[in-house]
Coordinates of C-alpha atoms and ligand atoms in Angstrom, one line a residue:
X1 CA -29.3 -8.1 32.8
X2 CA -27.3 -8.2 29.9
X3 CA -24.6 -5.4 28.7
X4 CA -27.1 -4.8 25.5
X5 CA -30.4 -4.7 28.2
X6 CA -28.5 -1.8 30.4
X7 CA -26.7 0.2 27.2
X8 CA -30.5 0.2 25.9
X9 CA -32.2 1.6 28.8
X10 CA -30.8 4.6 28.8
X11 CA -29.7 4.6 25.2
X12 CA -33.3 3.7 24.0
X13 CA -34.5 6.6 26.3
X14 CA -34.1 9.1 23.4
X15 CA -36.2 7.4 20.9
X16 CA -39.3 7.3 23.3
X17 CA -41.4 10.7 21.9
X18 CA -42.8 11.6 25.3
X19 CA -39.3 11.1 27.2
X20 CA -37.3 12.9 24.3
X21 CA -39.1 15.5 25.3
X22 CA -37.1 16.2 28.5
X23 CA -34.1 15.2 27.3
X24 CA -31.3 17.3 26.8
X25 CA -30.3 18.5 23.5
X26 CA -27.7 16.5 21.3
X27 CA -26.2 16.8 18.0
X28 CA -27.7 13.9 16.9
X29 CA -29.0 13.5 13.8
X30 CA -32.5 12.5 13.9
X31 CA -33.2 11.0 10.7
X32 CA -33.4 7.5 12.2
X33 CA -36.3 8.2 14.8
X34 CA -38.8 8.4 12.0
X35 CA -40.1 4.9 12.4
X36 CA -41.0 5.6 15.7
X37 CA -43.9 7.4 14.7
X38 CA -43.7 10.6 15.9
X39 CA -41.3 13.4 14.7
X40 CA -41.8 15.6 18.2
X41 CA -38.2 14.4 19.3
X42 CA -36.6 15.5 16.1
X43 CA -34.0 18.2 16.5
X44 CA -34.7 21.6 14.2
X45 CA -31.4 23.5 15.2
X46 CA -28.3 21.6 15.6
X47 CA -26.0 23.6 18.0
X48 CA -22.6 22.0 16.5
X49 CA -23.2 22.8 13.3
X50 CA -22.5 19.1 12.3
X51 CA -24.4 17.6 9.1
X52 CA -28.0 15.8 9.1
X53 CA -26.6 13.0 6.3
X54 CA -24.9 10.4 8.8
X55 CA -27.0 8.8 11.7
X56 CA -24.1 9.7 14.9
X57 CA -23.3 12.2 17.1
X58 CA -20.7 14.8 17.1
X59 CA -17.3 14.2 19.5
X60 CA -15.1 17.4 19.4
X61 CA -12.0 17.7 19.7
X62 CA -9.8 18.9 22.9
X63 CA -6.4 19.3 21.1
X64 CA -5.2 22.4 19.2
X65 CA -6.3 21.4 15.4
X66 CA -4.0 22.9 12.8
X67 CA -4.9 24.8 9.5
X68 CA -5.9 22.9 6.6
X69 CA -4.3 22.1 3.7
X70 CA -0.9 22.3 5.7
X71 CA 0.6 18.7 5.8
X72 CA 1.9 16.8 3.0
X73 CA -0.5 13.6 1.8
X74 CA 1.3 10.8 3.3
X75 CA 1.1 8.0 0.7
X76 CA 1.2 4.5 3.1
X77 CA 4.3 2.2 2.1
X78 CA 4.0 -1.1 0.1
X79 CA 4.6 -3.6 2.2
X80 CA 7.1 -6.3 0.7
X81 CA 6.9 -9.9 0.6
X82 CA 9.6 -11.9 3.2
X83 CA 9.2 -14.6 0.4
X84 CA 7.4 -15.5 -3.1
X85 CA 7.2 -19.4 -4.3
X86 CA 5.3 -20.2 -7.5
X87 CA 2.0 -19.6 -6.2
X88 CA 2.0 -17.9 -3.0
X89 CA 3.5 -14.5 -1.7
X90 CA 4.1 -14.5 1.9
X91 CA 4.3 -11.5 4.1
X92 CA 4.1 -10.6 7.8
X93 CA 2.5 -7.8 9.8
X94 CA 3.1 -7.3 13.5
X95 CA 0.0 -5.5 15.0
X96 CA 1.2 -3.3 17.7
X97 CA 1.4 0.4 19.2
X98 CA 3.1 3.4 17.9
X99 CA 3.7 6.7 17.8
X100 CA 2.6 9.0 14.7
X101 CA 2.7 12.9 14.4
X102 CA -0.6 13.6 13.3
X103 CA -1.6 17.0 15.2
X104 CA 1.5 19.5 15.0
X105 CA 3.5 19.9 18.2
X106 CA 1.3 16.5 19.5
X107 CA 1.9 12.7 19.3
X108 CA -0.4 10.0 19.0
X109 CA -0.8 6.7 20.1
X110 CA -1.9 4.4 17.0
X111 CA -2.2 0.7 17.3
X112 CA -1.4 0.4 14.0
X113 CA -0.4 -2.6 11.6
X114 CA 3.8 -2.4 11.7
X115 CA 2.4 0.2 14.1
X116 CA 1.1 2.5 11.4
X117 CA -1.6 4.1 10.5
X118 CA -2.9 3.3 8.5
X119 CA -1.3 0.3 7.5
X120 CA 1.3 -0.9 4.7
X121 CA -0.8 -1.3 1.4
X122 CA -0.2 -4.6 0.0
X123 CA -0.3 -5.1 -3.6
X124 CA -1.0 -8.4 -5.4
X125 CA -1.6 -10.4 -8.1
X126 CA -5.2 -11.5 -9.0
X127 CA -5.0 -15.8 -9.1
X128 CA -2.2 -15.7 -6.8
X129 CA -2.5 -16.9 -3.1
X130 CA -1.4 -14.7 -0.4
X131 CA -0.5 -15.5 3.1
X132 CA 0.1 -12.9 5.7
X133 CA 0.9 -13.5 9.0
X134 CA -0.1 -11.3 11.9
X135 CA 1.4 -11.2 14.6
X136 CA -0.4 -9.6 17.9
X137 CA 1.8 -7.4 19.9
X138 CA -0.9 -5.2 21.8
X139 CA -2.9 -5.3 24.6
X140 CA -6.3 -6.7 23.6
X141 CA -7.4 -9.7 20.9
X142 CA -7.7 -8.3 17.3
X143 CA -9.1 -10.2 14.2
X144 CA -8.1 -9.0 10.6
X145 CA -11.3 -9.2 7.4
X146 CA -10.5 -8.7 4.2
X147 CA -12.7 -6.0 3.2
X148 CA -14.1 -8.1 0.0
X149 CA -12.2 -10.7 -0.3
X150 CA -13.2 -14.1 -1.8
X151 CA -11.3 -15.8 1.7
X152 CA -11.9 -19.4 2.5
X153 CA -14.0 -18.8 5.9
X154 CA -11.2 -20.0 8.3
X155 CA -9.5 -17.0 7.3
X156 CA -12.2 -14.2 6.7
X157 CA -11.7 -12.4 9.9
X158 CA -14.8 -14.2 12.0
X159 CA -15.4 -11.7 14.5
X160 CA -14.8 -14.6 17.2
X161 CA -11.9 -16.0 15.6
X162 CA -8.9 -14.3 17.6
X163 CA -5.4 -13.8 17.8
X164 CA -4.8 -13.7 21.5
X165 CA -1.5 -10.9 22.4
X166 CA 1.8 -12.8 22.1
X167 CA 2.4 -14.4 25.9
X168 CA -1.8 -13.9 26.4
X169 CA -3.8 -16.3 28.3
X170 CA -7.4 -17.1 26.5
X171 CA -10.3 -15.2 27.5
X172 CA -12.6 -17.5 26.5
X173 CA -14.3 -16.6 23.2
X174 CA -16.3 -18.7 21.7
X175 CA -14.3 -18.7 18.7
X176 CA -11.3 -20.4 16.9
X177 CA -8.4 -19.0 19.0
X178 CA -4.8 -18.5 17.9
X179 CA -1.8 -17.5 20.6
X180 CA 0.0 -14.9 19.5
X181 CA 0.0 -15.0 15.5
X182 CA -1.9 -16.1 12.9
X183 CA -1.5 -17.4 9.2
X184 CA -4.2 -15.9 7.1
X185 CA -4.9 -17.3 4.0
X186 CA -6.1 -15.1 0.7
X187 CA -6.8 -17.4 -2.3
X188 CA -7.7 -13.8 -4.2
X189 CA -9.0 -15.6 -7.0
X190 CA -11.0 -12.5 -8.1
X191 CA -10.5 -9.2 -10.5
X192 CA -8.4 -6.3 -9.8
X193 CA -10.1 -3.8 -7.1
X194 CA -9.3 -2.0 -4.1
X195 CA -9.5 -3.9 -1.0
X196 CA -9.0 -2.8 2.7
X197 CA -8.0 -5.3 5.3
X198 CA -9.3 -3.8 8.9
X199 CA -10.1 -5.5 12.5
X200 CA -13.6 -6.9 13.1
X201 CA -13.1 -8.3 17.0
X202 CA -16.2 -8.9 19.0
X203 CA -17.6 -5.8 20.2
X204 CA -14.7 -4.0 19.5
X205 CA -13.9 -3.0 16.2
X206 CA -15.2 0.6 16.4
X207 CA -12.6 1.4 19.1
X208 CA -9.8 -0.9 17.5
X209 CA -10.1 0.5 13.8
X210 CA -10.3 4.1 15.2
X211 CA -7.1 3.7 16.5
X212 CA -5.5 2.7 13.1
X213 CA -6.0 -0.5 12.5
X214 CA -6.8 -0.2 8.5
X215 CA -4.8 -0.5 5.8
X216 CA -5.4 -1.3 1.5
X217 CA -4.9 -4.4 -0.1
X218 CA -5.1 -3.9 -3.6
X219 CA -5.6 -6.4 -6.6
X220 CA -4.0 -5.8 -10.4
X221 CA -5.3 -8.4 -13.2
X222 CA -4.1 -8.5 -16.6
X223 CA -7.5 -6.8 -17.3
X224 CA -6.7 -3.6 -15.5
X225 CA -2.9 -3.7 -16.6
X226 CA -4.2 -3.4 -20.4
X227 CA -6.2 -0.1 -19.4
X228 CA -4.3 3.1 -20.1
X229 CA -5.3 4.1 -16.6
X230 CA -2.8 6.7 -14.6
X231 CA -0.6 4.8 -13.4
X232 CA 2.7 5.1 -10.4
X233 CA 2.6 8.0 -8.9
X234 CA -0.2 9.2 -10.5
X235 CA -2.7 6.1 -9.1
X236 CA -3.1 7.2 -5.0
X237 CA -5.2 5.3 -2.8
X238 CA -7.2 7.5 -0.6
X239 CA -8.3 6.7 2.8
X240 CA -10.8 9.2 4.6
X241 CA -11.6 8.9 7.4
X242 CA -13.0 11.1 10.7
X243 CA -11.6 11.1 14.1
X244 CA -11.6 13.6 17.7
X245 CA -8.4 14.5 19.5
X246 CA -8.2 14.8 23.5
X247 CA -6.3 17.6 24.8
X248 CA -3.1 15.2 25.3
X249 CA -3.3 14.7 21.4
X250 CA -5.2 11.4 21.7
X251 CA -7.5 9.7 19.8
X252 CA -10.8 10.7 21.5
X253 CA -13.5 7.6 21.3
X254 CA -16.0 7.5 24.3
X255 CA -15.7 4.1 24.8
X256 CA -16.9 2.7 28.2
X257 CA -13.8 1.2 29.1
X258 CA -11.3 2.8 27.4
X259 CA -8.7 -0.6 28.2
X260 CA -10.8 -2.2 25.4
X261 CA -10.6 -5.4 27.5
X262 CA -13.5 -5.5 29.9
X263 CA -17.0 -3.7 29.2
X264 CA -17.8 -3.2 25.5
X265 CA -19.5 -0.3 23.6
X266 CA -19.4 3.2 23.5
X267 CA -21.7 5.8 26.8
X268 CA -25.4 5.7 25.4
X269 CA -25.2 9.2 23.7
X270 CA -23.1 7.6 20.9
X271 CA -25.1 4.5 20.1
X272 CA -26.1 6.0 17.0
X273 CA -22.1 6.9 15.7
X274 CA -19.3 7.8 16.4
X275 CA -18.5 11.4 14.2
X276 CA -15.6 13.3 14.5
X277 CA -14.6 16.8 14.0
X278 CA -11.6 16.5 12.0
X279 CA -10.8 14.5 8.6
X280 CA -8.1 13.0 8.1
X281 CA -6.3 11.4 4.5
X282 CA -4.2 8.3 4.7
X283 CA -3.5 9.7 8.6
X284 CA -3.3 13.2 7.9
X285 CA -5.6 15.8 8.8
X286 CA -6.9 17.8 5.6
X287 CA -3.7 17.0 3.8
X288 CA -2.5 18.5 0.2
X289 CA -1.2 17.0 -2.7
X290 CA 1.0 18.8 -5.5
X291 CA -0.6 17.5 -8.8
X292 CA 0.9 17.7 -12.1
X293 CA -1.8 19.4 -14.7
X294 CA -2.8 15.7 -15.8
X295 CA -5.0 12.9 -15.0
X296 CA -4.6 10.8 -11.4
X297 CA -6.6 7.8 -10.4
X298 CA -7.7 7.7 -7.2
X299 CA -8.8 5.0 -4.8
X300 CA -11.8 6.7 -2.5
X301 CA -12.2 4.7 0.4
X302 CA -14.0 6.1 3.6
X303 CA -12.8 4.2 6.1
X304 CA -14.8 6.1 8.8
X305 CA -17.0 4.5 11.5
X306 CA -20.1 6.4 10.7
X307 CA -19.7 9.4 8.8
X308 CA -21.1 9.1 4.8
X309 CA -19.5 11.9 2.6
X310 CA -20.6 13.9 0.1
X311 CA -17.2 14.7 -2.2
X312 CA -17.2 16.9 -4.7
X313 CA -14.3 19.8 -6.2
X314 CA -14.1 23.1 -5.4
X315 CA -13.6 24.7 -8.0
X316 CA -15.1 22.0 -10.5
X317 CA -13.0 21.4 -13.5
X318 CA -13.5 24.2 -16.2
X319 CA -13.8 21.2 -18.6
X320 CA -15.2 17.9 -18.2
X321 CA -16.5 16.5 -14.8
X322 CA -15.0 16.1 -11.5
X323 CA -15.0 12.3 -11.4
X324 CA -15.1 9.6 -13.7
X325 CA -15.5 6.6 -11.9
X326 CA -13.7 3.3 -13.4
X327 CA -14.4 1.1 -10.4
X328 CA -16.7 -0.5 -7.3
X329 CA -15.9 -1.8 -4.5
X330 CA -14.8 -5.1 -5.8
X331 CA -13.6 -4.1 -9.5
X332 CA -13.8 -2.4 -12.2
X333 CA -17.0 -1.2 -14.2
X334 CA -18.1 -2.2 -17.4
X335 CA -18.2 1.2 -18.8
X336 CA -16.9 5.0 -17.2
X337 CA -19.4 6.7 -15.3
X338 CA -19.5 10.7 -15.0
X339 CA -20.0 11.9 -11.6
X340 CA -20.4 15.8 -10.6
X341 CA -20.2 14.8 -6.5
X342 CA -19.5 11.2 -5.1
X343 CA -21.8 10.3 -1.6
X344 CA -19.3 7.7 0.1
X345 CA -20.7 5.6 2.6
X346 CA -18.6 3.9 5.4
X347 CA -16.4 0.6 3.7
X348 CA -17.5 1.9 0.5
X349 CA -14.4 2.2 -2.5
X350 CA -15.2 4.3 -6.0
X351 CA -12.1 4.4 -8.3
X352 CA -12.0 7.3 -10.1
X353 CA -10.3 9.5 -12.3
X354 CA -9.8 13.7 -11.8
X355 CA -8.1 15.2 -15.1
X356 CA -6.6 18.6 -13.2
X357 CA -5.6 18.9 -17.0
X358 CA -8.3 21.7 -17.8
X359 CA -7.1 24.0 -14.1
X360 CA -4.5 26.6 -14.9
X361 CA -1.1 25.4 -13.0
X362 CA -1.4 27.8 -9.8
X363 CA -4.6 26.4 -9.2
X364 CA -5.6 24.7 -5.3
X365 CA -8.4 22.4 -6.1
X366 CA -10.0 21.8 -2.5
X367 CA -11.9 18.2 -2.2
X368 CA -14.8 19.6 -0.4
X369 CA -17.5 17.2 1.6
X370 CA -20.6 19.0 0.9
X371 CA -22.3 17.1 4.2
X372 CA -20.3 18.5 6.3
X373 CA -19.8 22.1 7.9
X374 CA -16.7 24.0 9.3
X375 CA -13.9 21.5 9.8
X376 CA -15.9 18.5 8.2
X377 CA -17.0 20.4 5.1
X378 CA -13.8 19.7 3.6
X379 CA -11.0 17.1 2.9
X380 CA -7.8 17.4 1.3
X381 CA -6.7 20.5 -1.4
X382 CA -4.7 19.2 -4.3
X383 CA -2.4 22.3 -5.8
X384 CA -1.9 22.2 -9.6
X385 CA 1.8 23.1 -9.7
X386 CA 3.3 21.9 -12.9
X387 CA 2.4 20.8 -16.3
X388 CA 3.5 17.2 -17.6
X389 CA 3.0 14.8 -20.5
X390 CA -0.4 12.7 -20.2
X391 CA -0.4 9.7 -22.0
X392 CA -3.4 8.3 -19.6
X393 CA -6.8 7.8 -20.8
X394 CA -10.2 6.5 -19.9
X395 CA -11.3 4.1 -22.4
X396 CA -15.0 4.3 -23.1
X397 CA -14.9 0.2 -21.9
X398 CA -13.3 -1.2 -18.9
X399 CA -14.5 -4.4 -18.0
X400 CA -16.8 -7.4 -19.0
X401 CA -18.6 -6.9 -16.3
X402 CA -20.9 -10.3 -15.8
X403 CA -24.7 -9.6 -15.5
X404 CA -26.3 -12.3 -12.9
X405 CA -29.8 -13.4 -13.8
X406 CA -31.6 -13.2 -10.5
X407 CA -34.1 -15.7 -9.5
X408 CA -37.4 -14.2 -10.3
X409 CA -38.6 -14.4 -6.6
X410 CA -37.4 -11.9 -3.2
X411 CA -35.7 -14.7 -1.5
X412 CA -34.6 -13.1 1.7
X413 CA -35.5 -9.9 3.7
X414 CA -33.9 -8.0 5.8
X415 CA -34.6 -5.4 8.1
X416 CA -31.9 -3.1 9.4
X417 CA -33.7 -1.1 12.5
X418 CA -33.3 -0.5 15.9
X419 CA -35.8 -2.3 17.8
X420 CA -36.4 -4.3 21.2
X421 CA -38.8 -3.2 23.6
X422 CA -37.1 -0.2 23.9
X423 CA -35.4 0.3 21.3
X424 CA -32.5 -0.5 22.8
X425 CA -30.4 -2.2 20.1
X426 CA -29.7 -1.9 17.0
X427 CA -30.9 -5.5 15.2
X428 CA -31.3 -7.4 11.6
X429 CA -34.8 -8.5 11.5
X430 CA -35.3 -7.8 15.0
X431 CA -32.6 -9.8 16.2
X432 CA -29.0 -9.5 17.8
X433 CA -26.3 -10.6 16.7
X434 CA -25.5 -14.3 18.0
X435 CA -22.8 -16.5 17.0
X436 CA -24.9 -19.7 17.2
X437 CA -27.3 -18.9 15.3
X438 CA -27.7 -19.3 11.4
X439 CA -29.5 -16.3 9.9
X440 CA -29.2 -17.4 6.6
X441 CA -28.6 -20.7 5.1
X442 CA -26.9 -20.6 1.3
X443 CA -25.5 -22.9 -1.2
X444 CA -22.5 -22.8 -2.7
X445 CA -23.1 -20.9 -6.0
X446 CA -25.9 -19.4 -5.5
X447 CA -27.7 -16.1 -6.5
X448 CA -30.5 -14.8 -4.6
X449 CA -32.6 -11.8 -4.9
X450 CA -32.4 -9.9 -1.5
X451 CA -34.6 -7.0 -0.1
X452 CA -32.8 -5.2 2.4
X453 CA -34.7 -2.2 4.1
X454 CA -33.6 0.6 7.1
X455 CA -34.6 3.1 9.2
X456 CA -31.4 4.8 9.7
X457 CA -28.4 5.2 7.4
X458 CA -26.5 2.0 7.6
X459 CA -23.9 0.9 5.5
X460 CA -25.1 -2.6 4.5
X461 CA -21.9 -4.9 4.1
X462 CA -22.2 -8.9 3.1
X463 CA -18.9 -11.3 3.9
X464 CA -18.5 -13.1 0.9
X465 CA -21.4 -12.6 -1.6
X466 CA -20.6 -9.7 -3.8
X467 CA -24.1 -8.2 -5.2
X468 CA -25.1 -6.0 -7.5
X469 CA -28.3 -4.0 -7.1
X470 CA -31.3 -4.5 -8.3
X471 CA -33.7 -1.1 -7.7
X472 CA -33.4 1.3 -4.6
X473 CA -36.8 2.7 -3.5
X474 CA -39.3 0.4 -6.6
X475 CA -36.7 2.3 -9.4
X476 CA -33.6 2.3 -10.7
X477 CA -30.4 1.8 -8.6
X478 CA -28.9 5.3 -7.6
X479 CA -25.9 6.9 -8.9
X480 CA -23.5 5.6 -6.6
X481 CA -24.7 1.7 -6.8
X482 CA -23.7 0.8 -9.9
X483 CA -21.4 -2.6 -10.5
X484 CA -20.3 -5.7 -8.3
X485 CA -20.1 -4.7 -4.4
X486 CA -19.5 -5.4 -0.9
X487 CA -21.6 -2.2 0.6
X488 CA -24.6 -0.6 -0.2
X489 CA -25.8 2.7 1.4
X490 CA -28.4 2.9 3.1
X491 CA -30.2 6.2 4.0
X492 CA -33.3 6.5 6.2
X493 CA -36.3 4.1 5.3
X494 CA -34.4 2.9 2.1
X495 CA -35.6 0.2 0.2
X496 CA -32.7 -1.5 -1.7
X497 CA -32.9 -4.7 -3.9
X498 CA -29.8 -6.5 -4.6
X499 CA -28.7 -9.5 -6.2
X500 CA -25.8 -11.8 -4.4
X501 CA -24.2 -14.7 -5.3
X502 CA -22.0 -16.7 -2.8
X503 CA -19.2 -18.4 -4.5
X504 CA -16.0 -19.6 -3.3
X505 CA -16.0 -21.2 -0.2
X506 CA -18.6 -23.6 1.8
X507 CA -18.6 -21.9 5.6
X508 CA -19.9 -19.4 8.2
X509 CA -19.5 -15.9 7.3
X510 CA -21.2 -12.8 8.6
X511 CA -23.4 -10.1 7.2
X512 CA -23.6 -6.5 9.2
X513 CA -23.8 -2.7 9.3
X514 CA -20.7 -1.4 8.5
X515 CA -21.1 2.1 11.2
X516 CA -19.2 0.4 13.4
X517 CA -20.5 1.7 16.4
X518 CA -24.0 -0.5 15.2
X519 CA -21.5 -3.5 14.5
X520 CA -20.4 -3.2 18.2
X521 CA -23.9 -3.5 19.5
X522 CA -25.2 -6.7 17.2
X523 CA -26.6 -5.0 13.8
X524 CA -24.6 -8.4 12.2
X525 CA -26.0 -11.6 11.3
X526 CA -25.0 -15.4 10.3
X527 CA -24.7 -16.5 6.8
X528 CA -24.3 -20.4 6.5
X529 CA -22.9 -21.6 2.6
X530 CA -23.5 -25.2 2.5
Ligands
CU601 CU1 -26.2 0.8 11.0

């Protein structure tokens, strides 16, 4: 009996109507056992008070959690090239453990990029190659994606494609292996957007990128450089993301072995997500900002494994509205768009800019997420504390933002459900994820027109093919799905139509849910570009 076979025996247990009955109460949320026909196992009362807009379950925390809006916004470093030639910058990144004071009067291990968390942002030049090498100084295999990047599929971060610990022995994956370091290669022959560069090993990354391994990569153009955007200071990359403490300060993550190196996946109560009670910003929990009375651009990037946010100010700008969004995951829009509240789905970016210019200085602005209650219903607090010169604007056009004709036909669809004979996994098309197997076969340059349904939220996420979309539900595309992406979210019995192209590279790439904790147990599929 396979690992998958056991988890879903007594994971699956909960989605059977008559045995849900019995079961003991949880904080799930029950919005994906609708397509099992019956909603008698649905929870009315939710004893932890957590929200019912992220398919997971609730992990408290042991520790001692501070007051909000009481540590600084830690802003992660740019990382600096060790050398530039005329077409490639070259950098280097040694994955490893650290310490980082994240909790007052606790520590906690991170295994961090330079042993951060998150990571050094890199910064680089759209049309010029970069190379970083990462080298592997912990205890387990780790692979590093490009979170929508245009990367040659040798270096895109297959989830079987490892970089053994420096002095390990092979385990035998089935992958490309590589002892100790590896060169990875970014052609980044694509527009300016905010990328994020994370692990995406084998079974692991729900684990591995909860303990820090994330960091930005971001790409300028001339494009973006002609916008009068905010710039400097005033252009912040946030990275939100959820995560419990253990008494000793840890990193709480109910893995089933907690070494990371022998049984995958998380104890059956969590195979729906992993949610945590407190939220941090770039590595600190509900962090604040001093803000001059001006406009700031900020990069939105929830890097959590399961949690989707609803973001929105508290109190809303007296003038004008809380968000204008310039950009998508993978670049800029064609045109502003006004947004009162932002949902943010796991992997999903939206650039935006917040004018604080209309708040009287004194002002604390709190970024509230409106899913969430208690400690989860809010983020960071920016405080107005100045006023300054603004010469920033948002120009009424951003981008020529290229419109893909899709082929007239559906030519691919794909399910996103849990399924098996007890629902004890969660699949693509009724399938788990297996390397040998080619799920889709593409050419190079092509567009298709993809139907993509659920029956749980899940964060749909395609290696490669940036898409746009089409219609969600038989009309238009929602508020948040507008321009080229890497992610779509997916609530409950969603119907989303998108069209992808696949350019670049001939190769193997994969396609997955990007709540990790579905990732770890096989929601991911094949894509062969021939
Ligand atoms: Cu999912």
């Amino acid at each position: 009996m396979t690992r998958r076979n056991l988890l879903g025996l007594a994971g699956g247990m909960a989605a059977i109507p008559l045995v849900a009955a019995c079961q003991p109460r949880t904080d799930d949320t029950s919005s994906d056992q609708r397509d099992h026909g019956s909603h008698s196992d649905r929870h009315g009362d939710d004893r932890h008070g957590d929200d019912k807009n992220s398919t997971g379950r609730l992990l408290r925390s042991d520790a001692r959690l501070p007051e909000p809006f009481t540590s600084p916004l830690p802003v992660p470093p740019v990382l600096r090239p060790v050398r530039t030639d005329a077409t490639t910058d070259y950098y280097e990144i040694t994955q490893r453990p650290g310490r980082a004071g994240i909790l007052p009067g606790y520590s906690t291990e991170v295994w961090g990029y330079d042993g951060r968390f998150p990571g050094p942002t890199i910064e680089s030049r759209s049309g010029r190659q970069v190379v970083v090498r990462h080298r592997n100084e912990l205890p387990v295999p780790t692979v590093t994606h490009l979170h929508g990047g245009v990367t040659p599929s040798r270096y895109d971060g297959y989830p079987t494609d490892v970089v053994l610990p420096v002095g390990g022995r092979s385990a035998g994956s089935a992958g490309a292996i590589a002892h100790g370091s590896f060169d990875y290669a970014y052609p980044l022959g694509q527009p300016a957007a905010t990328l994020w560069y994370h692990d995406h090993r084998m079974d692991f990354t729900g684990p591995q990128v909860y303990r820090g391994l994330a960091g930005f990569h971001l790409v300028h153009d001339a494009v973006e450089e002609a916008l009068p955007l905010p710039r400097r200071e005033r252009d912040v990359p946030l990275m939100i993301c959820d995560r419990a403490f253990a008494a000793d300060g840890s990193f709480h993550y109910p893995s089933i072995d907690s070494s990371l190196t022998g049984e995958p996946g998380v104890t059956s109560d969590f195979m729906k997500g992993v949610l945590g009670d407190v939220i941090l910003v770039n590595g600190a929990p509900w962090p604040v900002l001093e803000v001059a009375a001006v406009r700031y651009r900020f990069r939105l990037l929830n890097a959590s494994n399961a949690r989707r946010y609803q973001l929105a100010l508290d109190p809303p700008p007296p003038s004008g509205t809380a968000f204008v969004q310039v950009g998508s995951d993978v670049g800029l829009l064609g045109r502003p768009i006004d947004h009162e509240a932002i949902d943010i789905a796991p992997a999903e970016r939206f650039d935006v800019v917040v004018d604080f210019g209309s708040y009287p200085v004194g002002t604390q602005v709190t970024l509230v997420n409106r899913y969430g209650t208690g400690s989860t219903g809010h983020v960071m607090r920016f405080h107005v504390v100045r006023k300054a010169r603004d010469d920033s604007t948002v120009p009424p056009r951003l981008a020529d933002l290229e419109q893909p004709s899709p082929p007239s036909t559906i030519t691919r669809r794909m399910k996103f459900s849990r399924s098996g004979s007890h629902y004890e996994t969660w699949t693509i098309n009724g399938q788990a994820f297996d390397p040998n197997r080619i799920d889709a076969q593409v050419s190079l340059g092509a567009t298709e027109r993809w139907l993509i349904t659920t029956n749980a939220d899940h964060p749909v996420h395609i290696h490669l093919g940036h898409f746009q979309v089409l219609s969600r539900n038989g009309g238009k595309p929602g508020p948040y799905d507008a321009g080229w992406k890497d992610t779509v979210d997916m609530r409950p019995e969603d119907e989303v139509e998108i069209v992808v192209r696949f350019n670049g590279y001939r190769g193997r790439y994969v396609f997955h849910c990007h709540n990790l904790e579905h990732e770890d147990m096989a929601m991911m599929a094949n894509i062969e570009v021939t």
